[in-house]
mmCIF file of C-alpha atoms in Angstrom:
data_model
loop_
_atom_site.group_PDB
_atom_site.id
_atom_site.type_symbol
_atom_site.label_atom_id
_atom_site.label_comp_id
_atom_site.label_asym_id
_atom_site.label_seq_id
_atom_site.Cartn_x
_atom_site.Cartn_y
_atom_site.Cartn_z
ATOM 1 C CA UNK E 1 81.801 83.927 110.991
ATOM 2 C CA UNK E 2 83.822 87.116 112.260
ATOM 3 C CA UNK E 3 87.488 86.371 111.547
ATOM 4 C CA UNK E 4 91.175 87.865 111.288
ATOM 5 C CA UNK E 5 93.962 87.277 109.400
ATOM 6 C CA UNK E 6 97.573 88.596 110.326
ATOM 7 C CA UNK E 7 99.211 90.767 107.537
ATOM 8 C CA UNK E 8 102.000 87.637 107.392
ATOM 9 C CA UNK E 9 99.038 85.373 106.161
ATOM 10 C CA UNK E 10 100.518 82.354 108.790
ATOM 11 C CA UNK E 11 97.466 82.682 111.240
ATOM 12 C CA UNK E 12 93.957 83.232 111.083
ATOM 13 C CA UNK E 13 90.586 82.681 113.282
ATOM 14 C CA UNK E 14 87.522 82.900 112.909
ATOM 15 C CA UNK E 15 84.553 82.882 115.455
ATOM 16 C CA UNK E 16 80.977 81.316 114.927
ATOM 17 C CA UNK E 17 78.508 82.441 117.171
ATOM 18 C CA UNK E 18 76.219 79.737 116.087
ATOM 19 C CA UNK E 19 76.916 76.325 114.441
ATOM 20 C CA UNK E 20 77.342 76.614 111.152
ATOM 21 C CA UNK E 21 79.908 75.276 108.270
ATOM 22 C CA UNK E 22 82.265 77.862 107.265
ATOM 23 C CA UNK E 23 84.324 78.050 104.033
ATOM 24 C CA UNK E 24 87.511 79.571 104.320
ATOM 25 C CA UNK E 25 89.845 80.735 101.009
ATOM 26 C CA UNK E 26 92.957 78.768 102.025
ATOM 27 C CA UNK E 27 94.711 80.693 99.052
ATOM 28 C CA UNK E 28 94.890 83.266 101.331
ATOM 29 C CA UNK E 29 97.866 81.731 103.598
ATOM 30 C CA UNK E 30 101.310 81.592 102.503
ATOM 31 C CA UNK E 31 101.858 77.686 103.243
ATOM 32 C CA UNK E 32 100.258 74.176 104.450
ATOM 33 C CA UNK E 33 98.149 74.964 107.657
ATOM 34 C CA UNK E 34 97.183 72.922 110.776
ATOM 35 C CA UNK E 35 93.845 73.621 111.817
ATOM 36 C CA UNK E 36 91.796 73.222 115.036
ATOM 37 C CA UNK E 37 88.635 73.931 116.642
ATOM 38 C CA UNK E 38 88.776 75.896 120.023
ATOM 39 C CA UNK E 39 85.800 75.552 122.222
ATOM 40 C CA UNK E 40 85.471 79.367 124.148
ATOM 41 C CA UNK E 41 83.466 77.596 126.755
ATOM 42 C CA UNK E 42 86.153 74.964 128.406
ATOM 43 C CA UNK E 43 89.433 76.166 126.952
ATOM 44 C CA UNK E 44 89.770 73.156 124.954
ATOM 45 C CA UNK E 45 90.855 72.405 121.632
ATOM 46 C CA UNK E 46 90.093 69.851 118.906
ATOM 47 C CA UNK E 47 92.876 69.044 116.132
ATOM 48 C CA UNK E 48 91.491 68.161 112.655
ATOM 49 C CA UNK E 49 94.090 65.463 111.631
ATOM 50 C CA UNK E 50 96.087 66.386 108.683
ATOM 51 C CA UNK E 51 97.819 69.542 107.207
ATOM 52 C CA UNK E 52 95.853 71.511 104.527
ATOM 53 C CA UNK E 53 97.266 73.179 101.717
ATOM 54 C CA UNK E 54 96.655 76.593 100.805
ATOM 55 C CA UNK E 55 94.498 76.180 97.877
ATOM 56 C CA UNK E 56 91.272 76.660 96.627
ATOM 57 C CA UNK E 57 88.410 76.867 99.412
ATOM 58 C CA UNK E 58 87.994 74.518 102.004
ATOM 59 C CA UNK E 59 84.873 73.945 104.321
ATOM 60 C CA UNK E 60 84.861 72.973 108.208
ATOM 61 C CA UNK E 61 82.146 72.271 110.450
ATOM 62 C CA UNK E 62 82.525 72.071 114.183
ATOM 63 C CA UNK E 63 83.111 68.973 116.147
ATOM 64 C CA UNK E 64 79.695 68.810 117.792
ATOM 65 C CA UNK E 65 76.515 71.145 117.830
ATOM 66 C CA UNK E 66 77.129 72.262 121.258
ATOM 67 C CA UNK E 67 80.275 73.192 122.863
ATOM 68 C CA UNK E 68 81.291 71.670 126.746
ATOM 69 C CA UNK E 69 78.601 74.286 128.457
ATOM 70 C CA UNK E 70 75.912 73.184 125.926
ATOM 71 C CA UNK E 71 76.401 76.319 123.664
ATOM 72 C CA UNK E 72 76.648 76.702 119.869
ATOM 73 C CA UNK E 73 79.651 78.780 119.169
ATOM 74 C CA UNK E 74 83.452 77.724 118.673
ATOM 75 C CA UNK E 75 86.639 79.114 117.173
ATOM 76 C CA UNK E 76 88.458 77.801 114.095
ATOM 77 C CA UNK E 77 92.101 78.244 114.127
ATOM 78 C CA UNK E 78 94.227 77.937 111.107
ATOM 79 C CA UNK E 79 98.198 78.427 111.269
ATOM 80 C CA UNK E 80 101.058 77.504 109.409
ATOM 81 C CA UNK E 81 103.260 74.950 111.258
ATOM 82 C CA UNK E 82 106.327 76.492 113.006
#
């Protein structure tokens, strides 16, 4: 996966060009997070229910093997709620 974090530790985006589970070091963030998947082929979001603490490593798996267009790339978005 290719990822980017904002310098203020409030937002991150991870692009996965193929279907896979990805581990995220949640302690890189300052506060509890909301997490959602983005389907780059349709522009649709799939929110993962709940809030995620900024502690330890958390693993995320895309919601389906293929996105809306039949490809297996997904984007994971992690952000601190406003």
